[in-house]
JSON list of C-alpha atoms in Angstrom, two decimals:
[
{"chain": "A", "resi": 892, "resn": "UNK", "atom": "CA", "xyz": [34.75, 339.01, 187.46]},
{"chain": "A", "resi": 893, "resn": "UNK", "atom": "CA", "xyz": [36.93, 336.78, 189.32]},
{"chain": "A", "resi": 894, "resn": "UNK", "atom": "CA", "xyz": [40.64, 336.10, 188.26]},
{"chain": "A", "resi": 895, "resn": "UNK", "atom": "CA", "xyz": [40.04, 332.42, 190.14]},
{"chain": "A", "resi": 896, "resn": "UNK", "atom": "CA", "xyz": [37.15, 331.55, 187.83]},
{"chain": "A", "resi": 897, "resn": "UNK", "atom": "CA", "xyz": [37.10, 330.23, 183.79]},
{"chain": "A", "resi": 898, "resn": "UNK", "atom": "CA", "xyz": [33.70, 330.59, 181.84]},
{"chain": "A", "resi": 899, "resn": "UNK", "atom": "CA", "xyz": [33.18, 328.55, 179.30]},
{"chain": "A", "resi": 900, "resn": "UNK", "atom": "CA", "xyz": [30.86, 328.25, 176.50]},
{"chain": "A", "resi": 901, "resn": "UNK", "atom": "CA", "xyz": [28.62, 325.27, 175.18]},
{"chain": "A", "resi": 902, "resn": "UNK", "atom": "CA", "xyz": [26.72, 324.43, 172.69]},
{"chain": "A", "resi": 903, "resn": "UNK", "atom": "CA", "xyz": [22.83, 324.58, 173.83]},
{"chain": "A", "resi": 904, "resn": "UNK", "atom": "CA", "xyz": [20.74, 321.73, 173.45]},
{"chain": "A", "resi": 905, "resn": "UNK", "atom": "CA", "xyz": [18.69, 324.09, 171.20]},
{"chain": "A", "resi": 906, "resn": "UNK", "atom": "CA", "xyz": [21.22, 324.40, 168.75]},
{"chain": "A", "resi": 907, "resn": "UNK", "atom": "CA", "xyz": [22.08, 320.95, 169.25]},
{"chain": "A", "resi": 908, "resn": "UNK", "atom": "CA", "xyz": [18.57, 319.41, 168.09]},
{"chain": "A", "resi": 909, "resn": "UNK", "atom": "CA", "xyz": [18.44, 322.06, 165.15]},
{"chain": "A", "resi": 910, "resn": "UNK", "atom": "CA", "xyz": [21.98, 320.78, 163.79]},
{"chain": "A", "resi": 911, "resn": "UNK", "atom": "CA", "xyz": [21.62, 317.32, 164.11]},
{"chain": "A", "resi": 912, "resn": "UNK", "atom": "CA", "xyz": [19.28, 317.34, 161.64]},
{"chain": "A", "resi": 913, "resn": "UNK", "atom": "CA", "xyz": [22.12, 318.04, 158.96]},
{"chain": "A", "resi": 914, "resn": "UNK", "atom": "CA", "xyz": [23.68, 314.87, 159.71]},
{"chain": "A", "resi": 915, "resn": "UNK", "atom": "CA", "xyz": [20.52, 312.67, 159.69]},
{"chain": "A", "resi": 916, "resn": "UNK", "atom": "CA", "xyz": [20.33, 314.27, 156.08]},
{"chain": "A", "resi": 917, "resn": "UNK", "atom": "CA", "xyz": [23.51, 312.81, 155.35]},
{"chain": "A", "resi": 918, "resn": "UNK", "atom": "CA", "xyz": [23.25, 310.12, 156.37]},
{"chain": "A", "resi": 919, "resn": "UNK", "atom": "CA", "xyz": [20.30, 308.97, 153.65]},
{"chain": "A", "resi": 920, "resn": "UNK", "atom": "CA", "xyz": [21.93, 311.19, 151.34]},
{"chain": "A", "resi": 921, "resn": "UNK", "atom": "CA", "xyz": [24.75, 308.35, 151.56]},
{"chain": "A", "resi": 922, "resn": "UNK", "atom": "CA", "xyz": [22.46, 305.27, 152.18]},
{"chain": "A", "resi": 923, "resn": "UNK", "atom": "CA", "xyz": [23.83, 304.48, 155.79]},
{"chain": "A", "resi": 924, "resn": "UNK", "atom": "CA", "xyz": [22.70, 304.02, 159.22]},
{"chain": "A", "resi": 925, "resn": "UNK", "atom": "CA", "xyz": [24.29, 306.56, 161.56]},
{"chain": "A", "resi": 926, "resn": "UNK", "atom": "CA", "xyz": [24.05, 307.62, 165.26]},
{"chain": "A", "resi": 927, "resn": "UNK", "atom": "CA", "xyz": [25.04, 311.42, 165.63]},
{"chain": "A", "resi": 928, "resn": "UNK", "atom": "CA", "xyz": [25.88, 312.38, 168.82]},
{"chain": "A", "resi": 929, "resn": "UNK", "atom": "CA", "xyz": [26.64, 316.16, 170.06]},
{"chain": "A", "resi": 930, "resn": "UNK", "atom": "CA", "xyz": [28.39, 316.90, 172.84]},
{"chain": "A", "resi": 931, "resn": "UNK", "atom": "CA", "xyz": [28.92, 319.99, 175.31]},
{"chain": "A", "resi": 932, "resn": "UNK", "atom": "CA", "xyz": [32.68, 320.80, 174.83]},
{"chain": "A", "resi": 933, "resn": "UNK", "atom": "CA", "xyz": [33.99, 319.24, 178.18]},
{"chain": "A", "resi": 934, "resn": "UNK", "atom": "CA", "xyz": [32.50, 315.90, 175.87]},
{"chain": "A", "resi": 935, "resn": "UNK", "atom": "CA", "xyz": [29.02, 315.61, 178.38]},
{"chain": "A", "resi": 936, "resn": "UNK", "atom": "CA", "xyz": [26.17, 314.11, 175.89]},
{"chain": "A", "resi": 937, "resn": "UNK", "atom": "CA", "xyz": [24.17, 316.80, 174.81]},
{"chain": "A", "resi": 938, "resn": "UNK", "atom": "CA", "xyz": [21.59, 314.93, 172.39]},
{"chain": "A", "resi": 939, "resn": "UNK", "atom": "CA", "xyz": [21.67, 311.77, 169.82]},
{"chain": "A", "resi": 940, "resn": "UNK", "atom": "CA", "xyz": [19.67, 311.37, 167.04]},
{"chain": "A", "resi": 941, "resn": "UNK", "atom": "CA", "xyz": [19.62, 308.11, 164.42]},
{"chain": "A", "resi": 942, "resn": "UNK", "atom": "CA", "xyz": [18.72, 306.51, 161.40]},
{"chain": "A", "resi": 943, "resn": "UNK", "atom": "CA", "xyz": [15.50, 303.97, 162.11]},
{"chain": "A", "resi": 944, "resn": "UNK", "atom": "CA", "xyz": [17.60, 301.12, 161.31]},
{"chain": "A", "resi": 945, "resn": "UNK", "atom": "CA", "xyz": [20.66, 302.03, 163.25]},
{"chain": "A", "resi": 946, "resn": "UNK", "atom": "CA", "xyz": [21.68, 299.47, 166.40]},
{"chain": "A", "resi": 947, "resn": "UNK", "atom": "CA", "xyz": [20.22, 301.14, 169.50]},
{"chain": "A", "resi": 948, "resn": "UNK", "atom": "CA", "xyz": [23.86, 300.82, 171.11]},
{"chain": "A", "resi": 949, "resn": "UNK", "atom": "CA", "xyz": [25.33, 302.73, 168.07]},
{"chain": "A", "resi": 950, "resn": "UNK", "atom": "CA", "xyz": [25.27, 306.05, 169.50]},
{"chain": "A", "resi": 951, "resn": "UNK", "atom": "CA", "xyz": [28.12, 304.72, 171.98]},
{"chain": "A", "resi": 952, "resn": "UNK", "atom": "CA", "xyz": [30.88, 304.76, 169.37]},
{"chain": "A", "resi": 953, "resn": "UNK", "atom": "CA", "xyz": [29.34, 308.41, 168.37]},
{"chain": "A", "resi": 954, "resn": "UNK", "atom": "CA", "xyz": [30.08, 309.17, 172.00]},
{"chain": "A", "resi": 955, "resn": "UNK", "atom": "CA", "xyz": [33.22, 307.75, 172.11]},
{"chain": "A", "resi": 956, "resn": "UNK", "atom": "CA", "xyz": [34.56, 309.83, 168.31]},
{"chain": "A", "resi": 957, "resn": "UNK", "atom": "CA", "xyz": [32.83, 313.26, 169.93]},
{"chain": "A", "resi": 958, "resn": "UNK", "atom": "CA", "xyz": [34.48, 312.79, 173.69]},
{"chain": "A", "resi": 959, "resn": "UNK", "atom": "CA", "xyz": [37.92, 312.63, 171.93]},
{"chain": "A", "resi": 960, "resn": "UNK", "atom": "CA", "xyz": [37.34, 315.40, 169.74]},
{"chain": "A", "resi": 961, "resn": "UNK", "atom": "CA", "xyz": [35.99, 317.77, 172.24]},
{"chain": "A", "resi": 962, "resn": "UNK", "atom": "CA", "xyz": [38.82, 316.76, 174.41]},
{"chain": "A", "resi": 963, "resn": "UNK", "atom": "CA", "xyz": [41.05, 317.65, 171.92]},
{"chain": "A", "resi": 964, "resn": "UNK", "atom": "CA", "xyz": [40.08, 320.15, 169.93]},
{"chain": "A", "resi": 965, "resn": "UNK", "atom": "CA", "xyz": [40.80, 318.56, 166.64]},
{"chain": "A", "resi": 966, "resn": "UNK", "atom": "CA", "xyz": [39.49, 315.85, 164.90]},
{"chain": "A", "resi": 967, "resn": "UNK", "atom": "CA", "xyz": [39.34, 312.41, 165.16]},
{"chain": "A", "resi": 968, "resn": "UNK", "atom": "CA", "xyz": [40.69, 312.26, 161.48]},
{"chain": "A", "resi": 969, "resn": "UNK", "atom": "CA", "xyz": [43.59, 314.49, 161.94]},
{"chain": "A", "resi": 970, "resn": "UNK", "atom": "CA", "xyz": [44.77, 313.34, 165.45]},
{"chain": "A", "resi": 971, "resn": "UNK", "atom": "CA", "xyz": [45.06, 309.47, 163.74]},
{"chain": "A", "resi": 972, "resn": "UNK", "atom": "CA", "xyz": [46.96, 310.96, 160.98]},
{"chain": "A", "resi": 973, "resn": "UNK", "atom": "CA", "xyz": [49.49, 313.72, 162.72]},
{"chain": "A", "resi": 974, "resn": "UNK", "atom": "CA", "xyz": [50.07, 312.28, 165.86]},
{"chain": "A", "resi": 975, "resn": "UNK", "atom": "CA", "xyz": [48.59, 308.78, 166.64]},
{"chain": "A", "resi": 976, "resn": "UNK", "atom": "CA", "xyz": [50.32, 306.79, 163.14]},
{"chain": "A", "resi": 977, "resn": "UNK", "atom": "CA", "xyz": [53.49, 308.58, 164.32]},
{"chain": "A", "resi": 978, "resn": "UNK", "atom": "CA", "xyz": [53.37, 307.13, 167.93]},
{"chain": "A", "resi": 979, "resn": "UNK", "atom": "CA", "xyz": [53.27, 303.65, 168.52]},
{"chain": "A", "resi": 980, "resn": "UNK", "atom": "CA", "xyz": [53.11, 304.03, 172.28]},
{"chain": "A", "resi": 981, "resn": "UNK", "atom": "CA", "xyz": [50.69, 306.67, 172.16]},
{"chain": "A", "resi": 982, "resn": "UNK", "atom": "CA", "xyz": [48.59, 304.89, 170.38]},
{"chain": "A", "resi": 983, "resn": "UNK", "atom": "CA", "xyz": [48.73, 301.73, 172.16]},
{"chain": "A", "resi": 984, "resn": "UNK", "atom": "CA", "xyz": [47.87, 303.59, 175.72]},
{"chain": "A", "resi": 985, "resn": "UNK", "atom": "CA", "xyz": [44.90, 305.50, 173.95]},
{"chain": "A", "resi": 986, "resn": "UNK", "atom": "CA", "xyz": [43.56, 302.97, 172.60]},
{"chain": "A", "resi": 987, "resn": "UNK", "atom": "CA", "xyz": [43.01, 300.97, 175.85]},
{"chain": "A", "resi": 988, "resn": "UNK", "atom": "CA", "xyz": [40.68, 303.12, 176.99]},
{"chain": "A", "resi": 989, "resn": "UNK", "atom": "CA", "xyz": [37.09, 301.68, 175.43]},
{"chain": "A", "resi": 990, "resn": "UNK", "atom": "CA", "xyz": [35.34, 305.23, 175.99]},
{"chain": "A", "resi": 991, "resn": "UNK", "atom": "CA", "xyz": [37.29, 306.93, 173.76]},
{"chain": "A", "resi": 992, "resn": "UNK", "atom": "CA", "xyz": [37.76, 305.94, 169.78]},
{"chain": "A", "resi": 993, "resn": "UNK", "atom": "CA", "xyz": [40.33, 307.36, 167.80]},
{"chain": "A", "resi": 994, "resn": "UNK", "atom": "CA", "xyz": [38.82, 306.84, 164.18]},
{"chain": "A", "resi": 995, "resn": "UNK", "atom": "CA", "xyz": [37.52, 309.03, 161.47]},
{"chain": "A", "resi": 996, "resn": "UNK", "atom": "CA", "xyz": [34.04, 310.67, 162.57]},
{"chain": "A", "resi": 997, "resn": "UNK", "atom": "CA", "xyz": [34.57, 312.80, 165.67]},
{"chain": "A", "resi": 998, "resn": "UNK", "atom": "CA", "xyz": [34.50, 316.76, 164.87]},
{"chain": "A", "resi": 999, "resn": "UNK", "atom": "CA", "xyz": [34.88, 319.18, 167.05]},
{"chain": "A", "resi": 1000, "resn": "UNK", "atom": "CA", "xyz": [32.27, 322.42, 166.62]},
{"chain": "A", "resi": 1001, "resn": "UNK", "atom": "CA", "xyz": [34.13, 325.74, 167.46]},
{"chain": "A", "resi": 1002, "resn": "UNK", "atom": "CA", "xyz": [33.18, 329.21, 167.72]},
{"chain": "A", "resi": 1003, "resn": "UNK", "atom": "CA", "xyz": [35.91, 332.16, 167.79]},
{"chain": "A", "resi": 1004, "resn": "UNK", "atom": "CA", "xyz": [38.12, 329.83, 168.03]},
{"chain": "A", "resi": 1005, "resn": "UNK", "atom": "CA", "xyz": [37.46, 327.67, 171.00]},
{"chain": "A", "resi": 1006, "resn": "UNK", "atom": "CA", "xyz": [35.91, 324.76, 171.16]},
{"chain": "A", "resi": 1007, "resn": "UNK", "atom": "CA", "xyz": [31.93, 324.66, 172.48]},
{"chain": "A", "resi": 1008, "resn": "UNK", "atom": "CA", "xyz": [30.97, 320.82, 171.55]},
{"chain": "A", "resi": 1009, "resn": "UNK", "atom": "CA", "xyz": [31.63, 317.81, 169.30]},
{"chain": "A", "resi": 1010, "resn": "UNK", "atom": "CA", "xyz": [30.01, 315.52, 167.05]},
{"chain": "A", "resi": 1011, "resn": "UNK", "atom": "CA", "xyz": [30.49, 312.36, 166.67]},
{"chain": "A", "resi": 1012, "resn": "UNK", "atom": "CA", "xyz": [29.14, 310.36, 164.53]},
{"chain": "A", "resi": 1013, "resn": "UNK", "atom": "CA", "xyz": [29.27, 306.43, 163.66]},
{"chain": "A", "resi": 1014, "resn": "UNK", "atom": "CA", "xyz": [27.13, 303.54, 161.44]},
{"chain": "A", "resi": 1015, "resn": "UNK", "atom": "CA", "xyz": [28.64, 304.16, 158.40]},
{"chain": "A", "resi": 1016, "resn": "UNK", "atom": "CA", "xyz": [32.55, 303.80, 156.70]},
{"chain": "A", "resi": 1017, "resn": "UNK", "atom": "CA", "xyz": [34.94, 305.67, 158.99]},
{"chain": "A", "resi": 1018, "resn": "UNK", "atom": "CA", "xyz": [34.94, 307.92, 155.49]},
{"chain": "A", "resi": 1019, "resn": "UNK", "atom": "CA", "xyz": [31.16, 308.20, 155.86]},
{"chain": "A", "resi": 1020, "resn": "UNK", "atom": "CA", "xyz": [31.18, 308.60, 159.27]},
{"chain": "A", "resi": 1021, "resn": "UNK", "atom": "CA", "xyz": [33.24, 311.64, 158.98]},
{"chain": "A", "resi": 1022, "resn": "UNK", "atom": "CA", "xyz": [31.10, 313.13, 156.08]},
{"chain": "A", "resi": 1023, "resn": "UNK", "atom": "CA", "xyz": [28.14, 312.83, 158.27]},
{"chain": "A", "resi": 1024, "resn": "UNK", "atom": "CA", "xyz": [29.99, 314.34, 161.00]},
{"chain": "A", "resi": 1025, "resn": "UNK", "atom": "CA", "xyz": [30.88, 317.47, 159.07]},
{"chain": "A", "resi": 1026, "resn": "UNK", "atom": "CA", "xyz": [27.85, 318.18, 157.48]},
{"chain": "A", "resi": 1027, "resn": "UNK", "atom": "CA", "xyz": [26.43, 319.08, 160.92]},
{"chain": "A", "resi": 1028, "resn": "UNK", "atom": "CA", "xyz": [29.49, 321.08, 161.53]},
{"chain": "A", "resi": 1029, "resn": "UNK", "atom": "CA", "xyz": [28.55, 322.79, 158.41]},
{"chain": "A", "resi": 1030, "resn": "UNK", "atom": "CA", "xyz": [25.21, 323.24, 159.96]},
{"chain": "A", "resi": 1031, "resn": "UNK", "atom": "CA", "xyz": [26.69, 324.79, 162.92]},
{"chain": "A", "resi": 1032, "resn": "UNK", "atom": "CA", "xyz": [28.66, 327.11, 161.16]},
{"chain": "A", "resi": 1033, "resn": "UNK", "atom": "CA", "xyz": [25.91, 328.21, 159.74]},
{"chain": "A", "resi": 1034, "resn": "UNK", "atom": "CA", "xyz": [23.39, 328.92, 162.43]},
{"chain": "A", "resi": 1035, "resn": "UNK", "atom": "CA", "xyz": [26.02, 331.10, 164.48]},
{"chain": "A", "resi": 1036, "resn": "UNK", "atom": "CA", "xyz": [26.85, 332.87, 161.29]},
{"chain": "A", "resi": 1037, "resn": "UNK", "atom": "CA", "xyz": [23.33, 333.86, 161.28]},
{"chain": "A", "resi": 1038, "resn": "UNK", "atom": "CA", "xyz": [23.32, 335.63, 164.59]}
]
């Protein structure tokens, strides 16, 4: 193998479709519309799933929470609360850009410790948002457990 060369790992769109499911769940389990979006981990649209009643533009702002949170590594939740509430110009230069959002419901999905996708998720409460959002985590988690 080449020293010049990185491989990197993604979450299939397999895995993807079998996930999402979890989050659809949630989402009637809480009595919300949601878009779910998962994304490779370079943030690249994998699939989208939604509630029936769900605005067909929602899955945009899913796209938006997963981008950042693949990008990142962390969630949208913890990057508002560590570093963006802290940073006043930080914030205001992030949040300029409309393809990114920097709200409660972006998760990144991580095996061995790097990150290999996103979900994002949004419909709901930002609070909602992110429960959806991590019960397809949780879904993740367990399907590579399985393996």
């Amino acid at each position: 193998m080449s020293n010049h060369v990185v491989t990197k790992r993604h979450v299939t769109y397999a895995a993807a479709n079998q996930i999402i499911g979890a989050g659809l769940d949630k989402a009637a389990e809480l009595g919300i519309n949601a878009a779910i979006v998962v994304t490779e981990g370079t943030g690249e649209l994998v699939t989208v799933a939604s509630t029936e009643a769900m605005n067909p533009r929602g899955w945009r702002g899913g796209l938006a929470k997963a981008s950042v949170a693949a990008g990142l590594g962390v969630s949208t939740a913890f990057f508002l609360e560590k570093r963006l509430k802290q940073d006043e110009v930080l914030w205001r230069a992030l949040s300029n850009n409309p393809d990114r959002m920097f709200v409660p419901g972006g998760i990144p999905l991580k095996l061995d410790g790097q990150t290999v996708g996103a979900v994002g998720v949004s419909g709901g409460q930002y609070e909602q948002d992110a429960e959806v959002a991590q019960a397809v985590v949780d879904a993740f988690d367990a399907l590579v457990a399985s393996e």
